PDB file of C-alpha atoms in Angstrom:
ATOM      1  CA  MET A   1     103.615  34.819-153.939  1.00 69.00           C
ATOM      2  CA  ASP A   2     102.596  37.619-156.304  1.00 87.00           C
ATOM      3  CA  ARG A   3     103.522  36.663-159.886  1.00 89.00           C
ATOM      4  CA  MET A   4     104.159  40.286-160.928  1.00 90.00           C
ATOM      5  CA  LEU A   5     106.679  40.736-158.107  1.00 92.00           C
ATOM      6  CA  LEU A   6     108.483  37.555-159.127  1.00 93.00           C
ATOM      7  CA  MET A   7     108.552  38.583-162.782  1.00 93.00           C
ATOM      8  CA  ARG A   8     109.962  41.991-161.930  1.00 93.00           C
ATOM      9  CA  SER A   9     112.775  40.445-159.889  1.00 94.00           C
ATOM     10  CA  PHE A  10     113.564  37.959-162.663  1.00 93.00           C
ATOM     11  CA  VAL A  11     113.584  40.593-165.419  1.00 94.00           C
ATOM     12  CA  THR A  12     115.900  42.806-163.372  1.00 94.00           C
ATOM     13  CA  VAL A  13     118.280  39.861-162.810  1.00 92.00           C
ATOM     14  CA  ALA A  14     118.191  39.101-166.548  1.00 92.00           C
ATOM     15  CA  GLN A  15     118.949  42.726-167.449  1.00 92.00           C
ATOM     16  CA  LEU A  16     121.789  43.222-164.918  1.00 91.00           C
ATOM     17  CA  GLY A  17     123.232  39.693-164.912  1.00 89.00           C
ATOM     18  CA  SER A  18     123.462  39.322-161.137  1.00 89.00           C
ATOM     19  CA  PHE A  19     121.333  38.931-158.055  1.00 91.00           C
ATOM     20  CA  SER A  20     123.276  41.582-156.145  1.00 89.00           C
ATOM     21  CA  GLY A  21     122.872  44.153-158.929  1.00 90.00           C
ATOM     22  CA  ALA A  22     119.170  43.394-159.170  1.00 92.00           C
ATOM     23  CA  ALA A  23     118.847  43.705-155.397  1.00 92.00           C
ATOM     24  CA  ARG A  24     120.415  47.182-155.453  1.00 92.00           C
ATOM     25  CA  ALA A  25     118.163  48.278-158.328  1.00 93.00           C
ATOM     26  CA  LEU A  26     115.081  47.010-156.515  1.00 92.00           C
ATOM     27  CA  SER A  27     116.149  48.282-153.071  1.00 91.00           C
ATOM     28  CA  SER A  28     115.962  44.714-151.839  1.00 92.00           C
ATOM     29  CA  SER A  29     118.389  42.001-150.735  1.00 92.00           C
ATOM     30  CA  GLY A  30     120.224  39.458-152.900  1.00 88.00           C
ATOM     31  CA  SER A  31     118.775  36.542-150.959  1.00 90.00           C
ATOM     32  CA  LEU A  32     115.222  37.811-151.411  1.00 94.00           C
ATOM     33  CA  VAL A  33     115.695  38.354-155.152  1.00 92.00           C
ATOM     34  CA  SER A  34     117.146  34.835-155.405  1.00 92.00           C
ATOM     35  CA  ARG A  35     114.099  33.420-153.623  1.00 93.00           C
ATOM     36  CA  HIS A  36     111.826  35.326-156.024  1.00 94.00           C
ATOM     37  CA  VAL A  37     113.530  33.786-159.043  1.00 94.00           C
ATOM     38  CA  ALA A  38     113.436  30.329-157.486  1.00 94.00           C
ATOM     39  CA  GLU A  39     109.728  30.660-156.785  1.00 94.00           C
ATOM     40  CA  LEU A  40     109.093  31.831-160.344  1.00 94.00           C
ATOM     41  CA  GLU A  41     110.964  28.791-161.646  1.00 93.00           C
ATOM     42  CA  ARG A  42     108.786  26.583-159.446  1.00 93.00           C
ATOM     43  CA  GLN A  43     105.591  28.193-160.771  1.00 93.00           C
ATOM     44  CA  VAL A  44     106.694  28.056-164.417  1.00 92.00           C
ATOM     45  CA  GLY A  45     108.040  24.540-164.005  1.00 93.00           C
ATOM     46  CA  VAL A  46     111.454  25.013-165.694  1.00 93.00           C
ATOM     47  CA  ARG A  47     114.878  26.334-164.733  1.00 93.00           C
ATOM     48  CA  LEU A  48     115.254  29.938-165.925  1.00 94.00           C
ATOM     49  CA  VAL A  49     118.790  30.810-164.766  1.00 94.00           C
ATOM     50  CA  ASN A  50     122.147  29.121-164.479  1.00 91.00           C
ATOM     51  CA  ARG A  51     123.714  29.977-161.144  1.00 85.00           C
ATOM     52  CA  THR A  52     127.477  29.786-160.547  1.00 77.00           C
ATOM     53  CA  ALA A  53     129.682  31.276-157.876  1.00 66.00           C
ATOM     54  CA  ARG A  54     130.767  34.091-160.209  1.00 71.00           C
ATOM     55  CA  SER A  55     127.914  34.692-162.639  1.00 76.00           C
ATOM     56  CA  VAL A  56     124.266  34.293-163.504  1.00 87.00           C
ATOM     57  CA  SER A  57     123.154  33.400-167.023  1.00 91.00           C
ATOM     58  CA  LEU A  58     119.797  32.598-168.561  1.00 93.00           C
ATOM     59  CA  THR A  59     118.778  29.201-169.848  1.00 93.00           C
ATOM     60  CA  GLU A  60     117.094  28.944-173.227  1.00 93.00           C
ATOM     61  CA  PRO A  61     113.609  28.990-171.589  1.00 93.00           C
ATOM     62  CA  GLY A  62     114.896  31.791-169.376  1.00 93.00           C
ATOM     63  CA  LEU A  63     115.786  33.956-172.400  1.00 94.00           C
ATOM     64  CA  ARG A  64     112.331  33.465-173.854  1.00 95.00           C
ATOM     65  CA  TYR A  65     110.564  34.059-170.558  1.00 95.00           C
ATOM     66  CA  ALA A  66     112.641  37.188-169.840  1.00 94.00           C
ATOM     67  CA  GLU A  67     111.500  38.734-173.141  1.00 95.00           C
ATOM     68  CA  PHE A  68     107.897  37.792-172.401  1.00 95.00           C
ATOM     69  CA  ALA A  69     107.985  39.093-168.817  1.00 94.00           C
ATOM     70  CA  ALA A  70     109.690  42.362-169.819  1.00 94.00           C
ATOM     71  CA  ARG A  71     107.022  42.966-172.475  1.00 93.00           C
ATOM     72  CA  ILE A  72     104.189  42.238-170.047  1.00 93.00           C
ATOM     73  CA  LEU A  73     105.624  44.526-167.364  1.00 91.00           C
ATOM     74  CA  LYS A  74     106.121  47.308-169.906  1.00 91.00           C
ATOM     75  CA  GLU A  75     102.538  46.998-171.132  1.00 90.00           C
ATOM     76  CA  ILE A  76     101.215  47.075-167.575  1.00 89.00           C
ATOM     77  CA  GLU A  77     103.228  50.196-166.779  1.00 87.00           C
ATOM     78  CA  ALA A  78     101.998  51.880-169.957  1.00 82.00           C
ATOM     79  CA  GLU A  79      98.378  50.999-169.183  1.00 83.00           C
ATOM     80  CA  ASP A  80      98.738  52.209-165.593  1.00 79.00           C
ATOM     81  CA  ALA A  81     100.101  55.518-166.854  1.00 75.00           C
ATOM     82  CA  SER A  82      97.305  55.818-169.416  1.00 75.00           C
ATOM     83  CA  ILE A  83      94.599  55.160-166.848  1.00 75.00           C
ATOM     84  CA  ALA A  84      96.171  57.598-164.381  1.00 68.00           C
ATOM     85  CA  ASP A  85      96.311  60.214-167.141  1.00 67.00           C
ATOM     86  CA  LEU A  86      92.654  59.608-168.031  1.00 62.00           C
ATOM     87  CA  HIS A  87      91.744  59.961-164.345  1.00 60.00           C
ATOM     88  CA  ASP A  88      93.350  63.406-164.360  1.00 66.00           C
ATOM     89  CA  ARG A  89      91.727  64.603-167.602  1.00 76.00           C
ATOM     90  CA  ALA A  90      88.170  65.810-168.186  1.00 80.00           C
ATOM     91  CA  GLU A  91      87.494  63.103-170.765  1.00 86.00           C
ATOM     92  CA  GLY A  92      85.711  59.789-171.125  1.00 89.00           C
ATOM     93  CA  SER A  93      82.184  58.736-170.233  1.00 93.00           C
ATOM     94  CA  LEU A  94      80.185  60.234-167.359  1.00 95.00           C
ATOM     95  CA  ASN A  95      77.020  58.404-166.292  1.00 95.00           C
ATOM     96  CA  ILE A  96      74.484  60.380-164.250  1.00 95.00           C
ATOM     97  CA  ILE A  97      71.082  59.512-162.792  1.00 93.00           C
ATOM     98  CA  SER A  98      68.506  61.779-161.147  1.00 90.00           C
ATOM     99  CA  PRO A  99      64.819  61.925-160.186  1.00 84.00           C
ATOM    100  CA  LYS A 100      62.538  62.611-163.155  1.00 81.00           C
ATOM    101  CA  TRP A 101      61.127  65.900-161.941  1.00 78.00           C
ATOM    102  CA  ILE A 102      64.404  67.753-161.403  1.00 80.00           C
ATOM    103  CA  GLY A 103      65.975  66.197-164.477  1.00 79.00           C
ATOM    104  CA  SER A 104      63.160  67.624-166.562  1.00 76.00           C
ATOM    105  CA  LEU A 105      63.710  71.116-165.157  1.00 76.00           C
ATOM    106  CA  ASP A 106      66.844  72.804-163.801  1.00 79.00           C
ATOM    107  CA  LEU A 107      69.098  69.800-163.963  1.00 86.00           C
ATOM    108  CA  GLY A 108      68.336  69.035-167.583  1.00 88.00           C
ATOM    109  CA  ASP A 109      69.379  72.553-168.598  1.00 89.00           C
ATOM    110  CA  ALA A 110      72.492  72.455-166.432  1.00 93.00           C
ATOM    111  CA  ILE A 111      73.712  69.106-167.754  1.00 94.00           C
ATOM    112  CA  ALA A 112      73.052  70.116-171.357  1.00 94.00           C
ATOM    113  CA  ALA A 113      75.209  73.203-170.768  1.00 95.00           C
ATOM    114  CA  PHE A 114      77.904  71.055-169.172  1.00 95.00           C
ATOM    115  CA  SER A 115      77.973  68.683-172.128  1.00 95.00           C
ATOM    116  CA  THR A 116      78.430  71.611-174.497  1.00 95.00           C
ATOM    117  CA  THR A 117      81.240  73.070-172.389  1.00 94.00           C
ATOM    118  CA  TYR A 118      83.079  69.722-172.084  1.00 93.00           C
ATOM    119  CA  PRO A 119      82.591  67.987-175.451  1.00 94.00           C
ATOM    120  CA  LYS A 120      85.265  65.364-174.685  1.00 92.00           C
ATOM    121  CA  ILE A 121      83.053  63.960-171.912  1.00 94.00           C
ATOM    122  CA  ALA A 122      80.357  61.643-173.252  1.00 95.00           C
ATOM    123  CA  VAL A 123      77.363  62.193-170.945  1.00 96.00           C
ATOM    124  CA  ARG A 124      74.736  59.561-170.243  1.00 95.00           C
ATOM    125  CA  PHE A 125      71.879  61.136-168.278  1.00 95.00           C
ATOM    126  CA  GLU A 126      69.007  58.945-167.090  1.00 92.00           C
ATOM    127  CA  LEU A 127      65.868  60.063-165.278  1.00 89.00           C
ATOM    128  CA  GLY A 128      63.993  57.967-162.746  1.00 82.00           C
ATOM    129  CA  GLY A 129      64.673  54.475-161.487  1.00 74.00           C
ATOM    130  CA  MET A 130      66.305  55.791-158.319  1.00 74.00           C
ATOM    131  CA  SER A 131      66.865  53.214-155.589  1.00 69.00           C
ATOM    132  CA  ASP A 132      66.151  53.804-151.904  1.00 64.00           C
ATOM    133  CA  ARG A 133      69.637  52.447-151.188  1.00 70.00           C
ATOM    134  CA  THR A 134      72.043  55.324-151.653  1.00 66.00           C
ATOM    135  CA  TYR A 135      74.928  53.371-153.156  1.00 68.00           C
ATOM    136  CA  ASP A 136      72.953  51.287-155.673  1.00 79.00           C
ATOM    137  CA  PHE A 137      73.750  53.749-158.461  1.00 85.00           C
ATOM    138  CA  LEU A 138      77.336  52.452-158.459  1.00 81.00           C
ATOM    139  CA  ASP A 139      76.200  48.870-159.032  1.00 82.00           C
ATOM    140  CA  SER A 140      74.058  50.120-161.930  1.00 85.00           C
ATOM    141  CA  GLY A 141      77.047  51.681-163.688  1.00 88.00           C
ATOM    142  CA  PHE A 142      76.504  55.340-162.771  1.00 92.00           C
ATOM    143  CA  ASP A 143      79.269  57.701-161.672  1.00 93.00           C
ATOM    144  CA  ILE A 144      76.990  60.280-160.037  1.00 94.00           C
ATOM    145  CA  ALA A 145      73.475  60.223-158.593  1.00 92.00           C
ATOM    146  CA  LEU A 146      71.519  63.367-157.744  1.00 92.00           C
ATOM    147  CA  HIS A 147      69.035  63.468-154.890  1.00 87.00           C
ATOM    148  CA  THR A 148      66.706  66.039-153.360  1.00 82.00           C
ATOM    149  CA  ARG A 149      66.555  64.495-149.906  1.00 73.00           C
ATOM    150  CA  ASP A 150      68.950  64.539-146.985  1.00 70.00           C
ATOM    151  CA  LEU A 151      71.437  61.690-147.207  1.00 67.00           C
ATOM    152  CA  ARG A 152      73.676  60.085-144.630  1.00 68.00           C
ATOM    153  CA  ASP A 153      75.829  57.285-146.025  1.00 62.00           C
ATOM    154  CA  SER A 154      79.549  56.978-145.338  1.00 63.00           C
ATOM    155  CA  SER A 155      79.998  54.544-148.248  1.00 69.00           C
ATOM    156  CA  VAL A 156      79.779  57.395-150.781  1.00 78.00           C
ATOM    157  CA  HIS A 157      80.897  61.009-151.124  1.00 86.00           C
ATOM    158  CA  LEU A 158      78.302  63.764-151.029  1.00 87.00           C
ATOM    159  CA  LYS A 159      78.316  67.372-152.241  1.00 91.00           C
ATOM    160  CA  LYS A 160      75.495  69.885-151.887  1.00 92.00           C
ATOM    161  CA  ILE A 161      74.919  71.504-155.266  1.00 93.00           C
ATOM    162  CA  ALA A 162      72.017  73.891-154.656  1.00 91.00           C
ATOM    163  CA  SER A 163      68.894  74.686-152.681  1.00 89.00           C
ATOM    164  CA  LEU A 164      65.686  74.388-154.691  1.00 89.00           C
ATOM    165  CA  PRO A 165      62.759  76.677-153.798  1.00 90.00           C
ATOM    166  CA  PHE A 166      59.209  75.323-153.584  1.00 93.00           C
ATOM    167  CA  VAL A 167      55.904  77.198-153.354  1.00 94.00           C
ATOM    168  CA  LEU A 168      52.400  76.431-152.159  1.00 96.00           C
ATOM    169  CA  CYS A 169      50.021  77.584-154.862  1.00 97.00           C
ATOM    170  CA  ALA A 170      46.581  77.279-156.441  1.00 97.00           C
ATOM    171  CA  SER A 171      44.644  78.689-159.372  1.00 97.00           C
ATOM    172  CA  PRO A 172      42.446  81.798-159.003  1.00 97.00           C
ATOM    173  CA  GLU A 173      39.467  79.709-160.113  1.00 97.00           C
ATOM    174  CA  TYR A 174      39.954  77.260-157.263  1.00 97.00           C
ATOM    175  CA  LEU A 175      40.387  80.078-154.742  1.00 97.00           C
ATOM    176  CA  ASP A 176      37.243  81.803-155.987  1.00 97.00           C
ATOM    177  CA  ARG A 177      35.257  78.622-155.373  1.00 96.00           C
ATOM    178  CA  HIS A 178      36.825  77.492-152.086  1.00 96.00           C
ATOM    179  CA  GLY A 179      38.377  80.599-150.554  1.00 96.00           C
ATOM    180  CA  THR A 180      42.033  81.414-149.820  1.00 96.00           C
ATOM    181  CA  PRO A 181      43.782  79.644-146.931  1.00 95.00           C
ATOM    182  CA  LEU A 182      45.202  82.129-144.441  1.00 93.00           C
ATOM    183  CA  HIS A 183      46.903  79.715-142.036  1.00 92.00           C
ATOM    184  CA  PRO A 184      48.594  76.311-142.460  1.00 92.00           C
ATOM    185  CA  ASN A 185      45.810  74.716-140.421  1.00 91.00           C
ATOM    186  CA  ASP A 186      43.398  75.769-143.152  1.00 94.00           C
ATOM    187  CA  LEU A 187      44.880  73.048-145.371  1.00 94.00           C
ATOM    188  CA  ASN A 188      42.448  70.613-143.737  1.00 92.00           C
ATOM    189  CA  ASP A 189      39.567  72.472-145.385  1.00 94.00           C
ATOM    190  CA  HIS A 190      40.989  72.335-148.906  1.00 96.00           C
ATOM    191  CA  ASP A 191      41.495  69.863-151.703  1.00 97.00           C
ATOM    192  CA  CYS A 192      45.210  69.096-151.946  1.00 97.00           C
ATOM    193  CA  LEU A 193      47.300  67.779-154.814  1.00 97.00           C
ATOM    194  CA  VAL A 194      49.930  65.519-153.305  1.00 96.00           C
ATOM    195  CA  HIS A 195      53.087  63.880-154.574  1.00 93.00           C
ATOM    196  CA  VAL A 196      52.909  60.192-153.646  1.00 90.00           C
ATOM    197  CA  ASN A 197      56.295  60.427-151.900  1.00 85.00           C
ATOM    198  CA  GLU A 198      55.254  63.472-149.833  1.00 90.00           C
ATOM    199  CA  PRO A 199      52.064  62.756-147.882  1.00 93.00           C
ATOM    200  CA  VAL A 200      53.269  65.237-145.224  1.00 94.00           C
ATOM    201  CA  TRP A 201      54.006  68.892-146.043  1.00 94.00           C
ATOM    202  CA  ARG A 202      56.504  70.958-144.054  1.00 92.00           C
ATOM    203  CA  LEU A 203      55.752  74.675-143.898  1.00 93.00           C
ATOM    204  CA  GLY A 204      57.843  77.427-142.289  1.00 88.00           C
ATOM    205  CA  HIS A 205      61.557  77.634-141.587  1.00 80.00           C
ATOM    206  CA  GLY A 206      63.759  76.371-138.764  1.00 75.00           C
ATOM    207  CA  SER A 207      62.238  75.977-135.333  1.00 75.00           C
ATOM    208  CA  THR A 208      58.988  77.588-136.491  1.00 78.00           C
ATOM    209  CA  SER A 209      58.348  74.996-139.204  1.00 85.00           C
ATOM    210  CA  THR A 210      55.427  72.623-138.814  1.00 89.00           C
ATOM    211  CA  LEU A 211      54.453  69.319-140.400  1.00 92.00           C
ATOM    212  CA  HIS A 212      51.022  68.875-141.902  1.00 92.00           C
ATOM    213  CA  LYS A 213      49.713  65.453-142.836  1.00 93.00           C
ATOM    214  CA  ILE A 214      47.428  65.992-145.786  1.00 94.00           C
ATOM    215  CA  ARG A 215      44.039  64.510-145.031  1.00 92.00           C
ATOM    216  CA  ASN A 216      42.056  65.692-148.029  1.00 94.00           C
ATOM    217  CA  VAL A 217      44.041  64.259-150.939  1.00 96.00           C
ATOM    218  CA  ALA A 218      41.999  65.185-153.995  1.00 96.00           C
ATOM    219  CA  TYR A 219      44.621  64.190-156.556  1.00 97.00           C
ATOM    220  CA  SER A 220      47.954  62.378-156.255  1.00 96.00           C
ATOM    221  CA  SER A 221      50.793  61.626-158.649  1.00 94.00           C
ATOM    222  CA  ASN A 222      54.460  60.716-158.720  1.00 87.00           C
ATOM    223  CA  SER A 223      55.044  63.639-161.116  1.00 88.00           C
ATOM    224  CA  TYR A 224      55.236  67.317-160.145  1.00 91.00           C
ATOM    225  CA  ILE A 225      54.377  68.192-163.747  1.00 91.00           C
ATOM    226  CA  ALA A 226      51.125  66.245-163.469  1.00 93.00           C
ATOM    227  CA  LEU A 227      50.329  67.965-160.153  1.00 96.00           C
ATOM    228  CA  GLN A 228      51.064  71.335-161.728  1.00 96.00           C
ATOM    229  CA  LYS A 229      48.596  70.654-164.540  1.00 97.00           C
ATOM    230  CA  ALA A 230      45.941  69.631-162.035  1.00 97.00           C
ATOM    231  CA  ALA A 231      46.552  72.850-160.081  1.00 98.00           C
ATOM    232  CA  VAL A 232      46.247  74.966-163.240  1.00 98.00           C
ATOM    233  CA  HIS A 233      42.908  73.242-163.951  1.00 97.00           C
ATOM    234  CA  GLY A 234      41.650  74.330-160.530  1.00 97.00           C
ATOM    235  CA  ARG A 235      41.679  70.963-158.768  1.00 97.00           C
ATOM    236  CA  GLY A 236      43.276  72.156-155.523  1.00 97.00           C
ATOM    237  CA  LEU A 237      46.352  73.370-153.620  1.00 98.00           C
ATOM    238  CA  ALA A 238      49.758  72.058-154.643  1.00 97.00           C
ATOM    239  CA  LEU A 239      53.291  72.194-153.248  1.00 97.00           C
ATOM    240  CA  LEU A 240      55.463  72.549-156.352  1.00 95.00           C
ATOM    241  CA  PRO A 241      59.006  73.410-157.485  1.00 92.00           C
ATOM    242  CA  GLN A 242      59.177  77.149-158.024  1.00 92.00           C
ATOM    243  CA  ARG A 243      61.030  76.902-161.331  1.00 87.00           C
ATOM    244  CA  SER A 244      58.408  74.544-162.700  1.00 89.00           C
ATOM    245  CA  VAL A 245      55.554  76.967-161.978  1.00 93.00           C
ATOM    246  CA  TYR A 246      57.459  80.186-162.688  1.00 91.00           C
ATOM    247  CA  ASP A 247      55.582  81.027-165.888  1.00 92.00           C
ATOM    248  CA  ASP A 248      52.221  80.230-164.287  1.00 95.00           C
ATOM    249  CA  LEU A 249      53.021  82.468-161.324  1.00 95.00           C
ATOM    250  CA  ARG A 250      54.112  85.319-163.592  1.00 93.00           C
ATOM    251  CA  SER A 251      50.981  85.073-165.702  1.00 95.00           C
ATOM    252  CA  GLY A 252      48.646  84.705-162.725  1.00 95.00           C
ATOM    253  CA  THR A 253      47.511  81.241-163.770  1.00 97.00           C
ATOM    254  CA  LEU A 254      48.667  80.143-160.311  1.00 97.00           C
ATOM    255  CA  GLN A 255      48.991  82.203-157.140  1.00 96.00           C
ATOM    256  CA  VAL A 256      51.407  81.785-154.227  1.00 95.00           C
ATOM    257  CA  LEU A 257      49.664  81.097-150.912  1.00 95.00           C
ATOM    258  CA  LEU A 258      50.575  81.672-147.254  1.00 93.00           C
ATOM    259  CA  HIS A 259      53.209  84.346-147.922  1.00 88.00           C
ATOM    260  CA  ASP A 260      53.947  84.601-144.185  1.00 86.00           C
ATOM    261  CA  THR A 261      54.642  80.862-143.947  1.00 89.00           C
ATOM    262  CA  PRO A 262      57.428  80.123-146.416  1.00 85.00           C
ATOM    263  CA  VAL A 263      57.990  76.660-147.797  1.00 90.00           C
ATOM    264  CA  PRO A 264      61.419  75.179-146.959  1.00 89.00           C
ATOM    265  CA  GLU A 265      63.797  74.744-149.858  1.00 89.00           C
ATOM    266  CA  ARG A 266      64.881  71.268-150.917  1.00 87.00           C
ATOM    267  CA  PRO A 267      68.588  70.383-151.074  1.00 89.00           C
ATOM    268  CA  LEU A 268      70.066  69.103-154.310  1.00 91.00           C
ATOM    269  CA  TYR A 269      72.889  66.679-153.532  1.00 92.00           C
ATOM    270  CA  ALA A 270      75.327  64.949-155.837  1.00 92.00           C
ATOM    271  CA  ILE A 271      76.681  61.643-154.571  1.00 91.00           C
ATOM    272  CA  TYR A 272      79.605  59.797-156.103  1.00 91.00           C
ATOM    273  CA  GLY A 273      81.765  56.800-155.375  1.00 84.00           C
ATOM    274  CA  PRO A 274      84.364  56.356-152.656  1.00 79.00           C
ATOM    275  CA  GLY A 275      88.055  56.938-153.213  1.00 71.00           C
ATOM    276  CA  ARG A 276      90.300  59.982-153.302  1.00 68.00           C
ATOM    277  CA  PRO A 277      90.857  61.868-155.422  1.00 78.00           C
ATOM    278  CA  ALA A 278      87.717  61.701-157.544  1.00 84.00           C
ATOM    279  CA  PRO A 279      88.240  61.480-161.312  1.00 87.00           C
ATOM    280  CA  ARG A 280      88.691  64.850-162.965  1.00 88.00           C
ATOM    281  CA  LYS A 281      85.533  64.385-165.056  1.00 91.00           C
ATOM    282  CA  VAL A 282      83.557  64.078-161.806  1.00 93.00           C
ATOM    283  CA  THR A 283      85.104  67.098-160.102  1.00 91.00           C
ATOM    284  CA  VAL A 284      84.626  69.394-163.125  1.00 93.00           C
ATOM    285  CA  PHE A 285      80.992  68.271-163.350  1.00 95.00           C
ATOM    286  CA  LEU A 286      80.332  69.048-159.685  1.00 95.00           C
ATOM    287  CA  GLU A 287      82.056  72.436-159.973  1.00 94.00           C
ATOM    288  CA  PHE A 288      80.134  73.292-163.143  1.00 95.00           C
ATOM    289  CA  LEU A 289      76.780  72.275-161.657  1.00 95.00           C
ATOM    290  CA  SER A 290      77.282  74.360-158.508  1.00 94.00           C
ATOM    291  CA  GLU A 291      78.239  77.424-160.551  1.00 94.00           C
ATOM    292  CA  TRP A 292      75.352  76.897-162.980  1.00 94.00           C
ATOM    293  CA  PHE A 293      72.769  77.066-160.199  1.00 92.00           C
ATOM    294  CA  LYS A 294      74.421  80.178-158.761  1.00 92.00           C
ATOM    295  CA  ASP A 295      74.421  81.845-162.177  1.00 92.00           C
ATOM    296  CA  ASN A 296      70.873  80.823-163.109  1.00 88.00           C
ATOM    297  CA  PRO A 297      68.454  81.854-160.374  1.00 84.00           C
ATOM    298  CA  ILE A 298      64.773  81.940-161.252  1.00 75.00           C
ATOM    299  CA  PRO A 299      64.193  85.228-163.171  1.00 65.00           C
ATOM    300  CA  GLY A 300      62.162  87.770-161.309  1.00 48.00           C
ATOM    301  CA  PHE A 301      62.532  86.043-157.931  1.00 47.00           C
ATOM    302  CA  ALA A 302      65.090  86.346-155.147  1.00 41.00           C
ATOM    303  CA  SER A 303      68.122  84.179-155.766  1.00 36.00           C
ATOM    304  CA  THR A 304      67.370  81.387-153.312  1.00 36.00           C
ATOM    305  CA  SER A 305      68.563  78.487-155.391  1.00 35.00           C
ATOM    306  CA  ALA A 306      72.320  78.991-155.132  1.00 35.00           C
ATOM    307  CA  ALA A 307      74.167  76.449-153.023  1.00 36.00           C
ATOM    308  CA  ARG A 308      75.200  77.616-149.621  1.00 31.00           C
TER     309      ARG A 308
END
């Protein structure tokens, strides 16, 4: 039988001096409270109360144990209240993990702004090391993981934060040497710079979108930044995050290709642990992140990055 339940019954009997009074205080029955005390005595190994037809009194071990049990129960109640209060306050540590590429761009700026706005939350933000198993971030001590792929896992909660625009682009030097692709099928005739996790490119929106397996991989990397540098140096066509290449597009160092065949946006999802409600520090972070992406579209471009 649960020791805490037994201790609570015993302490109430000690405070009120009767099983019937304790039963009323605990919304229980006198016989059940009596059984609780008897079981506690069995577990402790000594008699704690003197029972007579008219009264209940504590033995010497009972007096000592009643003080101990009352103190323990009070400390537990205080700690429960403290933890519940912390759950409801935007304070404490918040551990976040994300892919390297987005953490180095939009997300890094957003989380830095969040940390400034909520100084009582100690942020730990790690980039990379993402597991293919959605829930592994919990086992690694993280509160929130951010992904840019569609997720379906009922063991965690998921919130869409934003939609991230991508562009197909190349340098003018490359286009001067190899010509400008006019149709998605022209990709087969060009050198392509490919992220190792994306050997297939999707172009177009909705039912008109098409998948293109890249056959002529001239350069590959697990870093969009590395692919961007290769594109700037004229190595080939690259499918890159729009915010990453914004300055290059503005300056003309890179040019957007296939204007009539838009590149689908990528979702940015935040996933966090099960249980309701989520801690306040988690909910304020998710709210802040969603608003940050709405308020910070890529300058000079249509606001396509706000969450829908």
